[in-house]
Coordinates of C-alpha atoms in Angstrom, one line a residue:
X16 CA 0.0 0.0 0.0
X17 CA 1.3 3.4 -1.0
X18 CA 1.7 6.0 1.7
X19 CA -0.9 8.7 1.8
X20 CA 1.8 11.4 1.2
X21 CA 2.9 9.6 -2.0
X22 CA -0.8 9.4 -3.2
X23 CA -1.3 13.1 -2.6
X24 CA 1.8 14.0 -4.5
X25 CA 0.8 11.7 -7.4
X26 CA -2.6 13.4 -7.7
X27 CA -1.1 16.9 -7.5
X28 CA -2.8 17.8 -4.2
X29 CA 0.5 18.7 -2.6
X30 CA 4.2 18.9 -3.5
X31 CA 7.0 16.8 -2.1
X32 CA 8.2 19.8 -0.2
X33 CA 4.8 20.1 1.4
X34 CA 5.0 16.5 2.6
X35 CA 8.5 17.2 4.1
X36 CA 7.2 20.3 5.9
X37 CA 4.2 18.3 7.2
X38 CA 6.4 15.5 8.6
X39 CA 8.5 18.1 10.4
X40 CA 5.5 19.8 11.9
X41 CA 4.0 16.4 12.8
X42 CA 7.0 15.6 14.9
X43 CA 6.4 18.8 17.0
X44 CA 2.6 18.8 17.0
X45 CA 2.0 15.1 17.5
X46 CA -1.2 15.0 15.4
X47 CA -1.9 12.5 12.6
X48 CA -0.4 13.3 9.2
X49 CA -3.7 14.3 7.6
X50 CA -4.7 16.5 10.5
X51 CA -1.4 18.4 10.3
X52 CA -1.7 18.8 6.5
X53 CA -5.2 20.3 7.0
X54 CA -4.1 22.6 9.9
X55 CA -1.2 23.9 7.8
X56 CA -3.7 24.7 5.0
X57 CA -1.8 22.6 2.5
X58 CA -4.8 20.6 1.5
X59 CA -8.6 20.8 2.1
X60 CA -10.3 18.4 4.3
X61 CA -12.4 17.0 1.4
X62 CA -9.4 16.5 -0.9
X63 CA -7.5 14.6 1.8
X64 CA -10.5 12.5 2.7
X65 CA -11.0 11.5 -1.0
X66 CA -7.4 10.3 -1.2
X67 CA -7.6 8.5 2.1
X68 CA -10.7 6.8 1.0
X69 CA -8.9 5.6 -2.1
X70 CA -5.9 4.4 0.0
X71 CA -8.0 2.5 2.5
X72 CA -10.5 1.3 -0.1
X73 CA -13.5 2.3 1.9
X74 CA -16.3 4.6 0.9
X75 CA -16.5 8.3 1.9
X76 CA -19.9 9.5 3.2
X77 CA -21.1 12.8 1.8
X78 CA -22.9 15.4 3.9
X79 CA -26.3 14.3 2.6
X80 CA -25.8 10.7 3.7
X81 CA -26.1 11.6 7.4
X82 CA -29.5 11.1 9.1
X83 CA -31.6 14.2 9.8
X84 CA -32.7 12.7 13.2
X85 CA -30.3 11.1 15.7
X86 CA -30.1 7.3 15.5
X87 CA -30.8 5.9 19.0
X88 CA -28.7 2.9 19.9
X89 CA -28.9 1.3 23.3
X90 CA -25.6 0.5 25.0
X91 CA -23.7 3.2 23.2
X92 CA -22.4 6.2 25.3
X93 CA -22.6 9.6 23.7
X94 CA -19.3 10.6 25.3
X95 CA -17.6 7.7 23.4
X96 CA -19.0 9.0 20.1
X97 CA -17.7 12.5 20.7
X98 CA -14.3 11.3 22.0
X99 CA -13.7 9.2 18.9
X100 CA -15.4 11.3 16.2
X101 CA -17.7 8.6 15.2
X102 CA -21.5 8.7 14.5
X103 CA -24.1 6.0 13.5
X104 CA -25.5 6.5 9.9
X105 CA -28.0 3.7 9.6
X106 CA -28.9 0.2 11.0
X107 CA -30.2 -2.8 9.1
X108 CA -30.8 -6.4 10.0
X109 CA -27.2 -7.4 9.6
X110 CA -25.0 -4.4 10.3
X111 CA -24.9 -1.0 11.9
X112 CA -23.1 1.5 9.7
X113 CA -20.9 4.3 11.2
X114 CA -19.0 7.2 9.8
X115 CA -15.6 7.9 11.5
X116 CA -12.8 10.4 11.1
X117 CA -10.3 7.6 11.7
X118 CA -12.0 4.5 10.4
X119 CA -8.8 2.5 10.2
X120 CA -8.6 2.4 14.1
X121 CA -9.0 -1.3 15.0
X122 CA -9.9 -0.4 18.6
X123 CA -12.9 1.6 17.3
X124 CA -14.5 -1.3 15.4
X125 CA -13.9 -3.8 18.2
X126 CA -15.3 -1.5 20.9
X127 CA -18.5 -0.6 18.9
X128 CA -19.2 -4.3 18.0
X129 CA -18.7 -5.4 21.6
X130 CA -20.9 -2.5 23.0
X131 CA -23.8 -3.2 20.5
X132 CA -23.3 -7.0 20.3
X133 CA -23.7 -6.7 16.5
X134 CA -21.4 -6.5 13.5
X135 CA -20.5 -2.9 12.6
X136 CA -19.3 -1.3 9.3
X137 CA -17.2 1.8 9.5
X138 CA -16.7 4.1 6.6
X139 CA -14.9 7.4 6.3
X140 CA -16.5 10.8 7.1
X141 CA -15.3 14.4 7.2
X142 CA -14.7 15.5 10.8
X143 CA -16.8 18.6 10.2
X144 CA -19.8 16.5 9.0
X145 CA -19.4 14.1 11.9
X146 CA -19.4 17.0 14.4
X147 CA -22.5 18.5 12.8
X148 CA -24.3 15.1 13.1
X149 CA -23.2 14.7 16.8
X150 CA -24.8 18.1 17.6
X151 CA -28.2 16.5 16.9
X152 CA -27.6 14.1 19.8
X153 CA -26.6 16.8 22.1
X154 CA -29.6 19.0 21.3
X155 CA -31.9 16.0 21.7
X156 CA -30.4 15.3 25.1
X157 CA -30.8 18.9 26.3
X158 CA -34.4 19.1 25.2
X159 CA -35.3 15.9 26.9
X160 CA -33.5 16.5 30.2
X161 CA -33.2 20.2 30.8
X162 CA -36.8 20.4 32.0
X163 CA -36.2 17.7 34.6
X164 CA -33.2 19.4 36.0
X165 CA -35.0 22.7 36.3
X166 CA -37.8 21.0 38.4
X167 CA -35.3 19.7 40.9
X168 CA -34.6 23.2 42.2
X169 CA -38.3 23.9 42.9
X170 CA -39.0 24.9 46.5
X171 CA -35.5 24.6 47.8
X172 CA -33.8 27.0 50.2
X173 CA -30.4 28.5 49.5
X174 CA -28.6 26.0 51.6
X175 CA -30.4 23.1 50.0
X176 CA -29.7 24.5 46.6
X177 CA -25.9 24.7 47.2
X178 CA -25.8 21.2 48.7
X179 CA -27.8 19.9 45.7
X180 CA -25.4 21.4 43.2
X181 CA -22.7 18.8 44.1
X182 CA -25.1 15.9 43.1
X183 CA -26.4 17.8 40.1
X184 CA -22.9 18.5 38.7
X185 CA -22.4 14.7 38.5
X186 CA -25.5 14.0 36.4
X187 CA -25.3 13.0 32.8
X188 CA -26.8 16.1 31.1
X189 CA -24.4 18.5 32.8
X190 CA -21.3 16.3 32.3
X191 CA -22.2 16.0 28.6
X192 CA -22.7 19.7 28.2
X193 CA -19.4 20.6 29.8
X194 CA -17.5 17.9 27.9
X195 CA -19.1 19.2 24.6
X196 CA -18.1 22.8 25.4
X197 CA -14.4 21.7 25.9
X198 CA -14.5 19.4 22.9
X199 CA -15.7 22.3 20.7
X200 CA -12.8 24.4 21.9
X201 CA -10.4 21.8 20.5
X202 CA -12.3 21.6 17.2
X203 CA -12.1 25.4 16.8
X204 CA -8.5 25.6 18.1
X205 CA -9.7 28.1 20.6
X206 CA -7.4 29.7 23.2
X207 CA -10.2 30.7 25.6
X208 CA -13.7 29.6 26.5
X209 CA -16.1 32.3 28.0
X210 CA -19.3 31.2 29.7
X211 CA -21.1 34.4 30.7
X212 CA -24.5 34.8 32.4
X213 CA -26.5 37.8 31.2
X214 CA -30.1 39.0 31.7
X215 CA -31.2 37.3 28.5
X216 CA -29.5 34.0 29.4
X217 CA -26.1 32.2 29.1
X218 CA -23.7 33.3 26.4
X219 CA -21.0 31.0 25.1
X220 CA -18.0 32.5 23.3
X221 CA -14.7 31.1 22.1
X222 CA -11.6 33.2 21.4
X223 CA -10.2 31.9 18.1
X224 CA -7.1 33.4 16.6
X225 CA -7.3 36.2 19.2
X226 CA -10.9 37.2 18.3
X227 CA -14.0 36.3 20.3
X228 CA -16.7 34.4 18.4
X229 CA -20.2 34.0 19.8
X230 CA -21.5 30.4 19.6
X231 CA -25.1 30.1 18.7
X232 CA -25.8 26.9 20.6
X233 CA -25.4 28.4 24.1
X234 CA -26.4 26.2 27.1
X235 CA -29.9 26.6 28.6
X236 CA -30.1 29.4 31.2
X237 CA -31.5 27.0 33.8
X238 CA -28.3 25.1 33.7
X239 CA -26.1 28.0 34.6
X240 CA -25.5 27.0 38.3
X241 CA -25.1 23.3 37.4
X242 CA -22.5 24.0 34.7
X243 CA -20.6 26.3 37.1
X244 CA -20.6 23.6 39.7
X245 CA -19.4 21.0 37.3
X246 CA -16.5 23.1 36.2
X247 CA -15.6 23.9 39.9
X248 CA -15.6 20.3 40.8
X249 CA -13.2 19.5 37.9
X250 CA -10.9 22.3 38.8
X251 CA -10.9 21.6 42.6
X252 CA -12.6 24.9 43.6
X253 CA -15.0 25.5 46.5
X254 CA -18.3 24.6 45.0
X255 CA -20.3 26.4 47.8
X256 CA -18.5 29.8 47.3
X257 CA -20.4 31.9 44.8
X258 CA -19.5 35.4 46.1
X259 CA -15.8 35.5 45.6
X260 CA -13.5 35.0 42.5
X261 CA -11.7 31.7 42.3
X262 CA -9.0 30.1 40.2
X263 CA -8.4 26.5 39.4
X264 CA -7.0 24.0 36.9
X265 CA -8.3 21.1 34.9
X266 CA -6.0 18.5 33.3
X267 CA -7.8 16.4 30.7
X268 CA -7.4 14.5 27.4
X269 CA -9.7 15.3 24.5
X270 CA -9.5 13.7 21.1
X271 CA -5.9 12.7 21.6
X272 CA -4.9 16.2 22.9
X273 CA -3.5 16.7 26.4
X274 CA -5.3 19.8 27.6
X275 CA -4.4 22.1 30.5
X276 CA -7.3 24.3 31.3
X277 CA -6.8 27.4 33.6
X278 CA -10.2 28.2 35.1
X279 CA -11.2 31.5 36.5
X280 CA -14.6 32.3 38.0
X281 CA -15.9 35.7 39.1
X282 CA -19.3 36.7 40.5
X283 CA -21.5 39.1 38.3
X284 CA -25.0 40.5 38.9
X285 CA -26.5 37.6 36.8
X286 CA -24.3 34.7 38.2
X287 CA -20.8 33.4 37.9
X288 CA -18.8 34.3 34.8
X289 CA -16.4 31.5 33.9
X290 CA -13.3 31.8 31.6
X291 CA -11.1 28.8 30.8
X292 CA -7.7 29.3 29.1
X293 CA -7.0 26.3 26.9
X294 CA -3.4 25.2 26.7
X295 CA -2.9 22.4 24.3
X296 CA 0.4 20.8 25.3
X297 CA 0.8 19.0 22.0
X298 CA 0.3 22.0 19.7
X299 CA 2.9 24.3 21.2
X300 CA 5.7 25.2 18.9
X301 CA 9.0 25.4 20.8
X302 CA 11.2 26.4 17.9
X303 CA 12.3 30.0 17.4
X304 CA 12.3 29.4 13.6
X305 CA 8.5 28.7 13.8
X306 CA 7.6 31.7 15.8
X307 CA 7.1 34.1 12.9
X308 CA 10.4 35.9 13.2
X309 CA 11.7 37.8 10.1
X310 CA 15.1 36.5 9.2
X311 CA 17.1 39.7 10.3
X312 CA 15.2 40.0 13.5
X313 CA 15.7 36.4 14.4
X314 CA 19.5 36.7 13.8
X315 CA 19.8 39.7 16.1
X316 CA 17.6 38.1 18.7
X317 CA 19.8 35.0 18.7
X318 CA 22.8 37.2 19.3
X319 CA 21.2 38.7 22.4
X320 CA 20.3 35.1 23.6
X321 CA 24.0 34.1 23.2
X322 CA 25.3 36.8 25.5
X323 CA 26.6 35.5 28.9
X324 CA 24.8 38.0 31.0
X325 CA 22.2 40.8 30.9
X326 CA 18.5 41.3 30.8
X327 CA 16.4 40.4 27.8
X328 CA 12.8 41.5 28.0
X329 CA 9.7 40.4 25.9
X330 CA 6.8 42.9 26.0
X331 CA 3.3 43.0 24.8
X332 CA -0.3 42.7 26.1
X333 CA -1.9 39.6 27.6
X334 CA -2.3 36.8 25.0
X335 CA 0.4 38.1 22.6
X336 CA 2.6 35.0 22.9
X337 CA 5.3 36.4 25.2
X338 CA 5.7 33.3 27.4
X339 CA 5.7 31.0 24.3
X340 CA 8.5 33.0 22.8
X341 CA 10.5 32.7 26.1
X342 CA 9.9 29.0 26.2
X343 CA 11.1 28.7 22.6
X344 CA 14.2 30.8 23.5
X345 CA 15.0 28.4 26.4
X346 CA 14.4 25.4 24.2
X347 CA 17.0 26.7 21.8
X348 CA 19.7 26.8 24.5
X349 CA 21.8 23.8 25.5
X350 CA 20.3 22.8 28.8
X351 CA 22.8 20.0 29.2
X352 CA 25.7 22.5 29.7
X353 CA 23.7 25.3 31.3
X354 CA 21.9 25.6 34.6
X355 CA 18.5 27.1 33.7
X356 CA 15.9 28.0 36.4
X357 CA 12.5 29.6 35.8
X358 CA 10.1 31.2 38.2
X359 CA 6.6 31.2 36.7
X360 CA 2.9 31.8 37.6
X361 CA 1.7 29.5 36.4
X362 CA 4.1 26.9 34.9
X363 CA 2.4 26.5 31.5
X364 CA 4.7 23.9 29.8
X365 CA 7.3 21.6 31.2
X366 CA 10.7 21.9 29.5
X367 CA 13.3 19.1 29.4
X368 CA 16.4 19.9 31.5
X369 CA 15.0 23.1 32.9
X370 CA 14.3 23.6 36.7
X371 CA 10.8 25.3 36.8
X372 CA 9.4 26.9 40.0
X373 CA 5.7 27.5 40.5
X374 CA 4.9 30.8 42.4
X375 CA 2.5 30.1 45.3
X376 CA 1.4 33.3 46.9
X377 CA -0.7 31.4 49.6
X378 CA 2.6 30.2 51.2
X379 CA 4.4 33.5 50.3
X380 CA 6.5 31.9 47.6
X381 CA 6.5 35.1 45.4
X382 CA 8.7 36.0 42.4
X383 CA 11.0 38.0 44.6
X384 CA 11.4 35.4 47.3
X385 CA 12.0 32.6 44.8
X386 CA 14.6 34.8 43.0
X387 CA 16.6 35.4 46.1
X388 CA 16.8 31.7 46.7
X389 CA 17.7 30.5 43.2
X390 CA 20.7 32.8 43.0
X391 CA 22.3 30.4 45.5
X392 CA 21.5 27.5 43.1
X393 CA 24.4 28.6 40.8
X394 CA 22.2 29.3 37.7
X395 CA 23.5 30.4 34.3
X396 CA 20.1 31.5 32.9
X397 CA 17.1 32.8 34.9
X398 CA 13.6 33.2 33.4
X399 CA 11.2 35.3 35.4
X400 CA 7.6 34.8 34.2
X401 CA 6.7 38.5 34.7
X402 CA 8.3 41.5 36.3
X403 CA 5.3 42.6 38.3
X404 CA 6.8 44.7 41.1
X405 CA 9.7 46.9 42.1
X406 CA 11.4 44.2 44.2
X407 CA 11.3 41.6 41.4
X408 CA 12.6 44.1 38.8
X409 CA 15.5 45.1 41.0
X410 CA 16.5 41.6 41.9
X411 CA 16.4 40.7 38.2
X412 CA 18.6 43.6 37.3
X413 CA 21.1 42.8 40.1
X414 CA 21.2 39.1 38.9
X415 CA 22.1 40.3 35.4
X416 CA 24.9 42.5 36.8
X417 CA 26.3 39.5 38.7
X418 CA 26.8 37.4 35.6
X419 CA 23.5 35.8 34.8
X420 CA 21.4 36.0 31.7
X421 CA 17.9 37.0 32.8
X422 CA 14.8 36.6 30.5
X423 CA 11.5 38.1 31.5
X424 CA 8.3 39.7 30.3
X425 CA 6.7 43.2 30.8
X426 CA 3.3 44.6 29.9
X427 CA 4.1 47.6 27.7
X428 CA 2.8 48.6 24.2
X429 CA 6.2 49.2 22.6
X430 CA 9.8 48.0 23.1
X431 CA 11.0 51.4 24.0
X432 CA 8.2 51.7 26.6
X433 CA 9.8 48.9 28.6
X434 CA 12.7 51.3 29.6
X435 CA 10.4 53.9 31.0
X436 CA 8.4 51.1 32.7
X437 CA 11.5 49.9 34.5
X438 CA 12.2 53.5 35.6
X439 CA 8.6 53.7 37.0
X440 CA 9.3 50.5 38.9
X441 CA 12.3 52.2 40.6
X442 CA 15.2 50.9 38.6
X443 CA 17.8 53.6 38.2
X444 CA 18.8 54.6 34.7
X445 CA 22.5 53.7 35.1
X446 CA 21.4 50.2 36.2
X447 CA 19.2 49.9 33.1
X448 CA 22.0 50.9 30.7
X449 CA 24.4 48.5 32.5
X450 CA 22.1 45.5 32.5
X451 CA 19.4 45.5 29.8
X452 CA 20.7 44.1 26.4
X453 CA 17.5 44.4 24.5
X454 CA 13.7 44.4 24.4
X455 CA 11.5 42.4 22.1
X456 CA 7.9 43.7 21.5
X457 CA 5.5 41.1 20.1
X458 CA 2.0 40.9 18.7
X459 CA 0.0 38.1 17.1
X460 CA -1.7 38.6 13.8
X461 CA -4.1 36.2 12.1
X462 CA -2.8 34.5 8.9
X463 CA -4.9 34.4 5.8
X464 CA -6.8 31.3 5.0
X465 CA -4.9 29.5 2.2
X466 CA -8.2 28.2 0.7
X467 CA -9.9 31.6 0.1
X468 CA -7.5 34.5 0.3
X469 CA -8.0 37.0 -2.6
X470 CA -5.5 39.1 -4.5
X471 CA -6.1 42.9 -4.4
X472 CA -4.2 45.5 -6.3
X473 CA -2.9 48.5 -4.4
X474 CA -3.0 52.0 -5.9
X475 CA 0.1 54.1 -5.9
X476 CA -1.6 56.4 -3.3
X477 CA -2.3 53.4 -1.0
X478 CA 1.3 52.1 -1.3
X479 CA 2.7 55.5 -0.4
X480 CA 0.3 56.2 2.5
X481 CA 0.6 52.8 4.1
X482 CA 4.4 52.7 4.0
X483 CA 4.5 49.3 2.5
X484 CA 6.7 50.4 -0.5
X485 CA 10.1 49.3 1.0
X486 CA 8.8 45.8 1.6
X487 CA 7.3 45.1 -1.9
X488 CA 9.3 43.3 -4.5
X489 CA 10.3 45.2 -7.6
X490 CA 7.1 45.8 -9.7
X491 CA 4.9 44.2 -7.0
X492 CA 1.6 46.1 -6.4
X493 CA -0.6 43.1 -5.3
X494 CA -1.2 41.8 -1.8
X495 CA -3.9 39.5 -0.4
X496 CA -7.1 40.2 1.6
X497 CA -9.5 38.0 3.6
X498 CA -12.5 36.5 1.9
X499 CA -14.1 33.7 4.0
X500 CA -15.1 30.1 3.3
X501 CA -16.2 27.0 5.2
X502 CA -12.6 26.0 6.0
X503 CA -12.0 29.1 8.0
X504 CA -15.6 29.5 9.3
X505 CA -16.2 32.5 7.0
X506 CA -13.5 34.6 8.8
X507 CA -11.0 34.6 6.1
X508 CA -8.2 33.7 8.5
X509 CA -6.7 30.5 9.8
X510 CA -4.0 30.4 12.5
X511 CA -1.7 33.2 13.7
X512 CA 1.9 34.3 13.4
X513 CA 4.0 36.9 15.2
X514 CA 5.2 40.3 14.4
X515 CA 8.2 41.8 16.3
X516 CA 10.0 44.9 17.2
X517 CA 13.5 44.4 18.5
X518 CA 15.0 47.3 20.5
X519 CA 18.8 46.8 21.0
X520 CA 20.6 48.9 23.5
X521 CA 24.0 50.2 22.3
X522 CA 26.1 53.2 23.4
X523 CA 24.1 55.7 21.5
X524 CA 20.8 54.5 23.1
X525 CA 22.5 54.4 26.5
X526 CA 23.2 58.2 26.1
X527 CA 19.6 58.8 25.2
X528 CA 18.4 56.9 28.3
X529 CA 20.8 58.8 30.6
X530 CA 19.5 62.1 29.2
X531 CA 16.1 61.2 30.7
X532 CA 14.4 60.8 27.3
X533 CA 10.8 59.6 27.3
X534 CA 9.4 56.6 25.4
X535 CA 8.7 58.7 22.3
X536 CA 12.4 59.9 22.0
X537 CA 13.7 56.5 22.7
X538 CA 11.5 55.0 20.0
X539 CA 12.7 57.7 17.5
X540 CA 16.3 57.0 18.5
X541 CA 15.8 53.3 18.0
X542 CA 14.3 53.8 14.5
X543 CA 17.3 56.0 13.6
X544 CA 19.5 53.0 14.6
X545 CA 17.6 50.8 12.2
X546 CA 14.8 49.2 14.3
X547 CA 11.9 47.8 12.4
X548 CA 8.6 48.6 14.2
X549 CA 5.7 46.3 14.8
X550 CA 3.7 47.9 12.1
X551 CA 6.6 47.7 9.6
X552 CA 7.2 44.0 10.4
X553 CA 3.5 43.5 9.8
X554 CA 3.8 45.2 6.4
X555 CA 6.6 42.8 5.5
X556 CA 4.2 39.9 6.2
X557 CA 1.4 41.6 4.2
X558 CA 3.9 41.9 1.2
X559 CA 4.7 38.2 1.7
X560 CA 1.0 37.2 1.5
X561 CA 0.8 35.9 5.0
X562 CA -1.7 38.3 6.4
X563 CA -3.8 41.3 5.3
X564 CA -3.4 45.0 5.7
X565 CA -6.7 45.2 7.7
X566 CA -5.4 42.6 10.2
X567 CA -2.1 44.5 10.7
X568 CA -4.0 47.8 11.2
X569 CA -6.3 46.1 13.7
X570 CA -3.3 44.9 15.8
X571 CA -1.0 48.0 15.4
X572 CA -3.5 50.9 14.9
X573 CA -1.6 53.3 17.1
X574 CA 1.7 52.7 15.5
X575 CA 0.4 52.8 11.9
X576 CA -1.3 56.2 12.6
X577 CA 2.0 57.5 14.1
X578 CA 4.0 56.3 11.1
X579 CA 1.8 57.8 8.5
X580 CA 1.6 61.2 10.3
X581 CA 5.2 61.3 11.3
X582 CA 7.4 63.8 9.6
X583 CA 10.8 62.4 8.8
X584 CA 12.7 65.6 9.5
X585 CA 11.1 66.0 12.9
X586 CA 12.2 62.4 13.8
X587 CA 15.7 63.1 12.7
X588 CA 15.9 66.4 14.6
X589 CA 14.6 64.8 17.8
X590 CA 17.0 62.0 17.6
X591 CA 20.0 64.2 16.9
X592 CA 19.1 66.4 19.9
X593 CA 18.9 63.4 22.1
X594 CA 22.2 61.9 20.9
X595 CA 24.1 65.1 21.5
X596 CA 23.1 65.4 25.2

């Protein structure tokens, strides 16, 4: 039997280079070959399924082959269907026919036939079609059982209601709903799940590629308390406490993915709002080359990482990938010959050969206290999850001055803003110039869907006003814009990449800092030294066809406005004045 990659190449669906890229990505992501191909946008789900059907010599079900009503089968758990992406299509006197996303799984066939005590036939189905069919089962279960749950609360006092939640959270309808909410997050590749109670009922939203998307099939309002209780039980929170915010953690496995869910609850006027941060341990990319760096920026960043001591900061808002960049940076270092210690809150991913410390404020194990202790552990490299306070910043700087390389994050909008932020935290300017090697500002932008992106021709006026001209190839006046298709859920985007702004501190910048310059002058001085801004790095990715102008403007609106309005002579004058102080 020919390998699926060979068949795809033979039929012109992908190139040999695409197969090599997919195999490399598969070794990092851990998914099946076909899933990786589809996630990378190298082939459509339908095209791959057709070739897989040919390779396995089994039929492929079309969307119209699925039943309009759920097929009830005794002895078959709905959770099993969801976990294995399999759905019954029809039953006859001799066989029960199923559609599965992975029909070649021998365990699946054996488990189904044993559960039903009847021979089963499994054909291939698109995962999107199977998920649509499974929604019918979930909706039927909600309609049949939601009313019964609501009645159980009738006439109860507050104390009885809270006690009853523990039992209710373990009942089948609630378990099924919570599992489906989490499963759907995996299907959408969502980074966050928001379950929010409002006056008109529960709202369910997923953050996909950095943008919140409302989900139409929100849970029934009468299940709000039960869902909150189920999630609290899973995350080891106090189920009776509904008046104070709580934090917890759920470790689970969904569709072959090891998930780490960070759960936060907070009381609102209409009930408890729940947010779950989804960390997929198998999808994290711990390679600097895969982080979206432009070639020149990556080279200069690696030089900063190679220095024996100093502070290297990564800045950006929450959810901009700062921690992932630091993890990739540590993974690129030789941990067998270096003592690497991290202090994090929380420890998101475990790294081989790295000593990772979890901050625990309840026992007063803070960033500052942990840092004071690990300096006696003879580290070469220290990673601080976040410089949150003056004490942590000062210890980090002192560590750099005593021969350690210190990596950390700060919440600032620009790279130059990190310098003034350190000053605000009480770090003296002479200490900043002596210790800080560089600052990397980072944002995440959505990448265009490879299935539906459209070419658009830029007018000469648009090229000039946007500032994209230096990044276009000779004679190039076309870029791509988002369109929308079923593959990307009509958003026009699939996946994200990074844009960066690397601020290196040299002798000229040291003089500007010592002169007391604010963030604006520091930014101007850095640009004079050749720094590519976040907006300009975004324009490079627009010119390369990775993202759209609209997406870069959405993420860097403040910088793009400044760049278009900025007068070059004024920048030069301000920089010269600063450098002569």
